[in-house]
PDB file of C-alpha atoms in Angstrom:
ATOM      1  CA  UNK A  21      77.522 -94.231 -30.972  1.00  0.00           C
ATOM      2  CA  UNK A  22      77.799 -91.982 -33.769  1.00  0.00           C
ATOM      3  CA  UNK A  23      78.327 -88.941 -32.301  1.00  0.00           C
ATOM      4  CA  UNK A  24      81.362 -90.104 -30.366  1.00  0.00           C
ATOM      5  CA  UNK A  25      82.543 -91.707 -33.920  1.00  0.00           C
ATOM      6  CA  UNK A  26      81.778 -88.028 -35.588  1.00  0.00           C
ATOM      7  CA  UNK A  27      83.857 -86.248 -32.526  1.00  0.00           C
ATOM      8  CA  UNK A  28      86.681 -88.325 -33.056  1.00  0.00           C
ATOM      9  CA  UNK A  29      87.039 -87.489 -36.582  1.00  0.00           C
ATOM     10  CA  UNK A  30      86.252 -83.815 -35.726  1.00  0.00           C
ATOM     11  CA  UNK A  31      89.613 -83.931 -33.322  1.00  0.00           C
ATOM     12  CA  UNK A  32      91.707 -85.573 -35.336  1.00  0.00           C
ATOM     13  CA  UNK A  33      91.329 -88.906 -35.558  1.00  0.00           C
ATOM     14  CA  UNK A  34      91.297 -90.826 -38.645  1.00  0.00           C
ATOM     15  CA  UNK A  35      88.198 -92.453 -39.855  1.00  0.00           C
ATOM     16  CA  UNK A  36      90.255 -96.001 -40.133  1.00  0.00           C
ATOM     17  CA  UNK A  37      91.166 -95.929 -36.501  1.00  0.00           C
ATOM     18  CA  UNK A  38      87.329 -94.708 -35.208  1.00  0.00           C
ATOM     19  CA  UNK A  39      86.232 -98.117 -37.076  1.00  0.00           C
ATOM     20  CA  UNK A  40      88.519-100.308 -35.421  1.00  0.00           C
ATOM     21  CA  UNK A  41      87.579 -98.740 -32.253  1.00  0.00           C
ATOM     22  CA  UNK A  42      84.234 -98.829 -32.978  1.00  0.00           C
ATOM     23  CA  UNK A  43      84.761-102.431 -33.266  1.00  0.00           C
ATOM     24  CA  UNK A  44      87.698-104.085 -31.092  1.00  0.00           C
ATOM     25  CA  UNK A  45      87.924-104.062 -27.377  1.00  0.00           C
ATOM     26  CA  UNK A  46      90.537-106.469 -27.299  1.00  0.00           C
ATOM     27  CA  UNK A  47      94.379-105.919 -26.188  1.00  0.00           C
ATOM     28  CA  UNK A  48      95.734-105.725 -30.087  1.00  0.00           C
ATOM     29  CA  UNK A  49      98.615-108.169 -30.996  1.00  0.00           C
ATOM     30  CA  UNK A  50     102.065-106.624 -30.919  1.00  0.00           C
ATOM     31  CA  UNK A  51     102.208-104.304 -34.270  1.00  0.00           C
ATOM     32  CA  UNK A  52     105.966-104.128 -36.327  1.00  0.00           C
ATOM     33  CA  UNK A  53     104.430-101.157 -38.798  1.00  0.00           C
ATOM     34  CA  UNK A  54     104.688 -98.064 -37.535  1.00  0.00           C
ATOM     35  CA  UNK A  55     101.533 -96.467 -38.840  1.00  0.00           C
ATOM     36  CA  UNK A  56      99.388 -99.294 -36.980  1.00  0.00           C
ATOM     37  CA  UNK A  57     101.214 -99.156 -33.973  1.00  0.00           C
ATOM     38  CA  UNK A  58     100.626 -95.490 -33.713  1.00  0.00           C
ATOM     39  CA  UNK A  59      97.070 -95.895 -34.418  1.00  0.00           C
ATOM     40  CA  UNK A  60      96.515 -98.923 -31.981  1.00  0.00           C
ATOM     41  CA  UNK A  61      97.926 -96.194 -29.609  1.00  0.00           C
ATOM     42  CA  UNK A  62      95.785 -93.570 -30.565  1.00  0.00           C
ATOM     43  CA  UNK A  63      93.015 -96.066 -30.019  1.00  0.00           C
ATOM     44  CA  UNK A  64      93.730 -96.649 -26.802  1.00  0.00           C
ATOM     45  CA  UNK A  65      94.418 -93.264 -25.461  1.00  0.00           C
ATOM     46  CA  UNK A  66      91.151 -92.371 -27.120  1.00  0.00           C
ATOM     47  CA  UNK A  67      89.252 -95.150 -25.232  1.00  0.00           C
ATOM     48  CA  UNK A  68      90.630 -93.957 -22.260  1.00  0.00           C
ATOM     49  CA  UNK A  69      89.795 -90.080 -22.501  1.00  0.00           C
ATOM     50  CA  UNK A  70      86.753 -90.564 -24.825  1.00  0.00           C
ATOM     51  CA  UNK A  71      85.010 -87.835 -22.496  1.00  0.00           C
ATOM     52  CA  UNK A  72      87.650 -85.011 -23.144  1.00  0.00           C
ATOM     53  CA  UNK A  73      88.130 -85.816 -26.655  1.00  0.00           C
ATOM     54  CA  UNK A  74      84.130 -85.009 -27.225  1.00  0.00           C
ATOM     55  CA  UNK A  75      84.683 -82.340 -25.344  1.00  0.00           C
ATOM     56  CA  UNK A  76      87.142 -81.192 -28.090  1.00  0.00           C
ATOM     57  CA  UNK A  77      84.412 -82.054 -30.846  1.00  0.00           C
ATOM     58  CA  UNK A  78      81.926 -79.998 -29.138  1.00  0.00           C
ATOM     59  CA  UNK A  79      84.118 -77.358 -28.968  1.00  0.00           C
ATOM     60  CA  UNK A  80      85.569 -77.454 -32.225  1.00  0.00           C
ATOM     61  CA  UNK A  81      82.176 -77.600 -33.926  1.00  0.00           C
ATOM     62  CA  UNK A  82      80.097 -75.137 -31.366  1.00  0.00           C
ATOM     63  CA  UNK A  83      80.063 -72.530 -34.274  1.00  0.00           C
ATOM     64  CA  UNK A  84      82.394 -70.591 -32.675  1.00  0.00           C
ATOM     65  CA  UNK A  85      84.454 -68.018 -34.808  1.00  0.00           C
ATOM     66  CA  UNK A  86      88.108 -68.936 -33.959  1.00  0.00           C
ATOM     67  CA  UNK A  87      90.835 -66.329 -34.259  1.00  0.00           C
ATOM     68  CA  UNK A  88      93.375 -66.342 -36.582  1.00  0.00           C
ATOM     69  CA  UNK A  89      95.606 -67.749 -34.258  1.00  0.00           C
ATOM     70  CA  UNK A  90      93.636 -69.830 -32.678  1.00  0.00           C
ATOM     71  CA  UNK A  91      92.675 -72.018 -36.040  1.00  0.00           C
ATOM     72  CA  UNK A  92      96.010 -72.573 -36.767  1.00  0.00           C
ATOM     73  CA  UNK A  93      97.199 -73.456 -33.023  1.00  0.00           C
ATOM     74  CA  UNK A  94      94.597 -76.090 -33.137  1.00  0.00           C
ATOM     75  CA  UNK A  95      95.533 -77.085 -36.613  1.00  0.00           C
ATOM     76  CA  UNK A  96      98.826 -77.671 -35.604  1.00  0.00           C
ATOM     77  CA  UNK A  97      97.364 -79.448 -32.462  1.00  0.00           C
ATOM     78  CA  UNK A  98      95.807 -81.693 -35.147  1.00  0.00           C
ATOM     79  CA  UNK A  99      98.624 -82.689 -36.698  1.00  0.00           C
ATOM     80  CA  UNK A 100     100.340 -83.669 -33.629  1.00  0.00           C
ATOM     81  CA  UNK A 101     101.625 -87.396 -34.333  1.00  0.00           C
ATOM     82  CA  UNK A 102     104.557 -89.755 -33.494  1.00  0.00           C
ATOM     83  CA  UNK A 103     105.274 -90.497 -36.472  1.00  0.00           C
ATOM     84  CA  UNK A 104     107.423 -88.766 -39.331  1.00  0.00           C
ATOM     85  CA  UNK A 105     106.201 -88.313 -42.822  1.00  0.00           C
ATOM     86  CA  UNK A 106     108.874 -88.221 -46.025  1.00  0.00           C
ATOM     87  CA  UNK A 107     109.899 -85.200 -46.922  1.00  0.00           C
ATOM     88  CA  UNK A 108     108.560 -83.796 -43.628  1.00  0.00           C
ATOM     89  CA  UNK A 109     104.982 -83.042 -45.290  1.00  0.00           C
ATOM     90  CA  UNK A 110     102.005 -84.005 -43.379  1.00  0.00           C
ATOM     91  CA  UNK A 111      99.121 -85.969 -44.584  1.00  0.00           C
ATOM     92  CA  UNK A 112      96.923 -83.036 -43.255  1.00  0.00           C
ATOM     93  CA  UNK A 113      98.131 -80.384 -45.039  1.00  0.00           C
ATOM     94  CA  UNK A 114      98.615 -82.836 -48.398  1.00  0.00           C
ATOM     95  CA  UNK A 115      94.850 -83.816 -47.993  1.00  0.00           C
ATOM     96  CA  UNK A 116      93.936 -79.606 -47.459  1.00  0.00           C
ATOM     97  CA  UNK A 117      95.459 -78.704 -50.790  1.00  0.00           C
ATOM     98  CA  UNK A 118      94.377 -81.721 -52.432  1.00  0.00           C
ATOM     99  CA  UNK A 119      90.808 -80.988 -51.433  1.00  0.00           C
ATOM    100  CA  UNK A 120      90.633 -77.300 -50.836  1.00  0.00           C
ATOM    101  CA  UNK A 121      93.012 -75.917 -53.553  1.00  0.00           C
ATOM    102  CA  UNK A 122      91.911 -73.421 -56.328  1.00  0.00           C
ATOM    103  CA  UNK A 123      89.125 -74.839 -58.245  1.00  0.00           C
ATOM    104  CA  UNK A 124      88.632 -77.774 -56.475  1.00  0.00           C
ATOM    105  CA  UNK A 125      85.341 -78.832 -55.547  1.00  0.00           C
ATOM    106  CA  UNK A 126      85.494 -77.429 -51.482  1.00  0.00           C
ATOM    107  CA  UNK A 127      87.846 -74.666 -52.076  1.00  0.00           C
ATOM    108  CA  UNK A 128      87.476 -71.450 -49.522  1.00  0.00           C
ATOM    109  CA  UNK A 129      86.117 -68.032 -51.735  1.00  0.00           C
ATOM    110  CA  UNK A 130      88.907 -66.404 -53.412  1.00  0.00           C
ATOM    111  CA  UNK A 131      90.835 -64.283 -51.592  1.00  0.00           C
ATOM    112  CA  UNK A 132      91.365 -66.349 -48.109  1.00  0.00           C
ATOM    113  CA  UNK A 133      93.987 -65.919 -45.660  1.00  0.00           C
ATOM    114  CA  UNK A 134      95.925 -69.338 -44.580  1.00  0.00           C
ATOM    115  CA  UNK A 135      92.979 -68.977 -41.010  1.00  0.00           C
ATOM    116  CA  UNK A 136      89.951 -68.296 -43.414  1.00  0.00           C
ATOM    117  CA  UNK A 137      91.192 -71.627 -45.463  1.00  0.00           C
ATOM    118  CA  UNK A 138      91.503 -72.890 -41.757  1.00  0.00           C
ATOM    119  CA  UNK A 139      88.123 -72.126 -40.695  1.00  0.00           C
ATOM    120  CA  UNK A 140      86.392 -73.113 -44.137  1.00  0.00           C
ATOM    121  CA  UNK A 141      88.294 -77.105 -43.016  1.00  0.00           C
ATOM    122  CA  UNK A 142      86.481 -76.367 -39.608  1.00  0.00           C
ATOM    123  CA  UNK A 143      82.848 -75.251 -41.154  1.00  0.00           C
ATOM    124  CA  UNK A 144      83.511 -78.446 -43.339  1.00  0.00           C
ATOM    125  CA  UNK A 145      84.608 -81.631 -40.981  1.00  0.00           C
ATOM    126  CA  UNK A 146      81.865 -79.774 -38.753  1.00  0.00           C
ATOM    127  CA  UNK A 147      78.671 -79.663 -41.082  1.00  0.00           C
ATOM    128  CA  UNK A 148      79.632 -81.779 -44.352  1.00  0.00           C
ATOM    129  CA  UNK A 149      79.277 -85.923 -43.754  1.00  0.00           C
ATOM    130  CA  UNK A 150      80.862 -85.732 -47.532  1.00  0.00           C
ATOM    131  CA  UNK A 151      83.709 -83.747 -46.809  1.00  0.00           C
ATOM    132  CA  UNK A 152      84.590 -86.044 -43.605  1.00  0.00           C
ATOM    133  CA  UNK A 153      84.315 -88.794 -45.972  1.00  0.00           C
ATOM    134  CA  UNK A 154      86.188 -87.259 -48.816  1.00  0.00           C
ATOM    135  CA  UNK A 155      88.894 -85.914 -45.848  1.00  0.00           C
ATOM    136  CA  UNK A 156      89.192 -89.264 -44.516  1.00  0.00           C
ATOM    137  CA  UNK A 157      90.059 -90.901 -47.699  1.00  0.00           C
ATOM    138  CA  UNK A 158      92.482 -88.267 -48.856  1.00  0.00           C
ATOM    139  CA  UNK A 159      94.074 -88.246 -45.590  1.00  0.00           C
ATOM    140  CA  UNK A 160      94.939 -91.910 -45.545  1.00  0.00           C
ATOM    141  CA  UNK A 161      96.006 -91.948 -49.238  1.00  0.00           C
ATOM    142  CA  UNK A 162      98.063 -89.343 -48.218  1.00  0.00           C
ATOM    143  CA  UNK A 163      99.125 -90.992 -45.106  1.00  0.00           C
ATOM    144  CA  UNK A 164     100.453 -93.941 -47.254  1.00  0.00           C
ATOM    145  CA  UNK A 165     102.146 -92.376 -49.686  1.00  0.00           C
ATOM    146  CA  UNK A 166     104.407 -90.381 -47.571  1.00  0.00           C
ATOM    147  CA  UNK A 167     105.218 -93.947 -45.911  1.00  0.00           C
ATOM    148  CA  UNK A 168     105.451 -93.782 -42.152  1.00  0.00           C
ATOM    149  CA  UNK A 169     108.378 -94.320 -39.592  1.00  0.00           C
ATOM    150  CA  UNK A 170     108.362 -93.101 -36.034  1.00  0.00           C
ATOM    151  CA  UNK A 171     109.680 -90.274 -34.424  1.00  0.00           C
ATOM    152  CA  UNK A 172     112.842 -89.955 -32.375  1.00  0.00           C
ATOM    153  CA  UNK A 173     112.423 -90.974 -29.144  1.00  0.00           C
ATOM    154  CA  UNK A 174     108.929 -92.567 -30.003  1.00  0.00           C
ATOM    155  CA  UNK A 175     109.719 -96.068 -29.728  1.00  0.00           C
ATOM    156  CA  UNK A 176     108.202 -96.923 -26.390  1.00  0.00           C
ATOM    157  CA  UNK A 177     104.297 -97.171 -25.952  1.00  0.00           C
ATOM    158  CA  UNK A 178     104.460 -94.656 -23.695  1.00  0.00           C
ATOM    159  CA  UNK A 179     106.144 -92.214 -25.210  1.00  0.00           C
ATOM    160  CA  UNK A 180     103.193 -92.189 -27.414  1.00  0.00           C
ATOM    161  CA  UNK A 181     100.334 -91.822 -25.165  1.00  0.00           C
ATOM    162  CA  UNK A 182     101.792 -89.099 -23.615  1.00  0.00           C
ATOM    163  CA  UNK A 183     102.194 -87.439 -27.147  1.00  0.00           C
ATOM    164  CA  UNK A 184      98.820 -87.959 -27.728  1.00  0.00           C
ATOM    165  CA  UNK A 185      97.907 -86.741 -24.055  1.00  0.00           C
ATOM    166  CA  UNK A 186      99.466 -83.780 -24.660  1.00  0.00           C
ATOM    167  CA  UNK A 187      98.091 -83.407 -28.224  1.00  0.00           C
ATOM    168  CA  UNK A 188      94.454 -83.484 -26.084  1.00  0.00           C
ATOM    169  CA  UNK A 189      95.937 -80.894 -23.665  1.00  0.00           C
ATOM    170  CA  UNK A 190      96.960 -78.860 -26.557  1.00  0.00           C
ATOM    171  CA  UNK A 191      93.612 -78.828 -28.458  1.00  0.00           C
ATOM    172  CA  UNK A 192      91.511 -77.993 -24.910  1.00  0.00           C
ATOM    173  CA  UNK A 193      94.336 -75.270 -23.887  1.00  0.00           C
ATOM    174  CA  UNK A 194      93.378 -73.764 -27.401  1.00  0.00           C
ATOM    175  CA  UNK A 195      89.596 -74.128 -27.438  1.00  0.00           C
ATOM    176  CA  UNK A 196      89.901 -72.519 -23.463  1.00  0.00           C
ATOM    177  CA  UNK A 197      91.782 -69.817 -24.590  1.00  0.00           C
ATOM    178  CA  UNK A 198      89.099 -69.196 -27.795  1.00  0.00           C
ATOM    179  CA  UNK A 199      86.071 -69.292 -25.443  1.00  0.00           C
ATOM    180  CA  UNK A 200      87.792 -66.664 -23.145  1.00  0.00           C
ATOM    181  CA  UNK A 201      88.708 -69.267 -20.196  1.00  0.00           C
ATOM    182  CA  UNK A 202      92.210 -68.497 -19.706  1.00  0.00           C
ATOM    183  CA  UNK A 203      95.030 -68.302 -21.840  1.00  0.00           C
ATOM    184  CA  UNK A 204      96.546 -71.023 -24.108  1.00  0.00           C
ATOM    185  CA  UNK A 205     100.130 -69.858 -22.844  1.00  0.00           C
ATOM    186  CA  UNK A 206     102.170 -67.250 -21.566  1.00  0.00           C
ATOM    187  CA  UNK A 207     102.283 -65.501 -24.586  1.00  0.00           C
ATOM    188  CA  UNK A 208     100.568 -62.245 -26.128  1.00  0.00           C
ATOM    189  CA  UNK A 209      98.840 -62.534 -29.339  1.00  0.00           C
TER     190      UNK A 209
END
């Protein structure tokens, strides 16, 4: 069981929502907060695809080198949510500088392009049980202090899934592309 819990954090999920799925298996009673409807969502769609989204772990953490564009294609995949933050400023990125800035305590060397920063995150949620635990508490701080509403056209349950279907799609399009399977898009790097 943990390894499934440890891939789910490695592909975005937040530590929060891999204990409730750990633990319920229940249909969840309808949810008027945002933030936990999303999640129950996530939950789901993770239940449901909990196969691919190891996948993505294994990937993610193989040890691979990604490219520059590459780290920050799944990055972005990462952040890929229905719901909008204040100020537009995601949780992710919030939690990154809070943990990973200048003289903090898991910063990259000095020096490091935005993808080295990128890949030092990777090395970490890969290969440090403290920084996962550290990431998952900054990220839901974060998460809550930016307060939470959904999306445009994110109101229906569905709407959601398939976000988060294509957020899947998005991460194994990228980790294809890395491993020389095909091409993330039709685009050139």
């Amino acid at each position: 069981m943990a390894k499934p819990l440890a891939a789910l954090l490695a592909a975005g999920f937040s530590a929060a929502l891999i204990a409730v799925s750990a633990a319920a298996h229940a249909v969840p009673a309808p949810i008027a907060d945002p933030g936990e409807k999303a999640s129950a969502l996530q939950q789901e769609q993770a239940k449901d695809n909990l196969a691919k989204w190891s996948k993505i772990a294994d990937g993610f953490c193989s040890g691979e080198k990604f490219s520059d564009q590459g780290i920050r294609d799944y990055y972005e995949a990462y952040k890929l949510t229905p719901l909008q933050y204040r100020n537009n400023v995601h949780p992710a990125d919030e939690a990154r500088r809070a943990l990973m800035g200048p003289d903090r305590k898991y910063a990259p060397p000095l020096g490091s392009t935005d993808a080295d920063e990128l890949r030092h995150w990777q090395r970490l949620m890969c290969s440090s049980a403290e920084f996962k635990a550290d990431w998952a508490n900054a990220y839901k701080t974060y998460e809550e202090q930016l307060g939470t509403k959904m999306k445009p056209g994110m109101d229906e349950e569905e709407a959601i899934l398939e976000l988060y279907d294509k957020k899947m799609e998005m991460m194994l399009k990228v980790l294809a592309k890395e491993n020389g399977e095909g091409p993330a898009d039709d685009e050139e790097d």
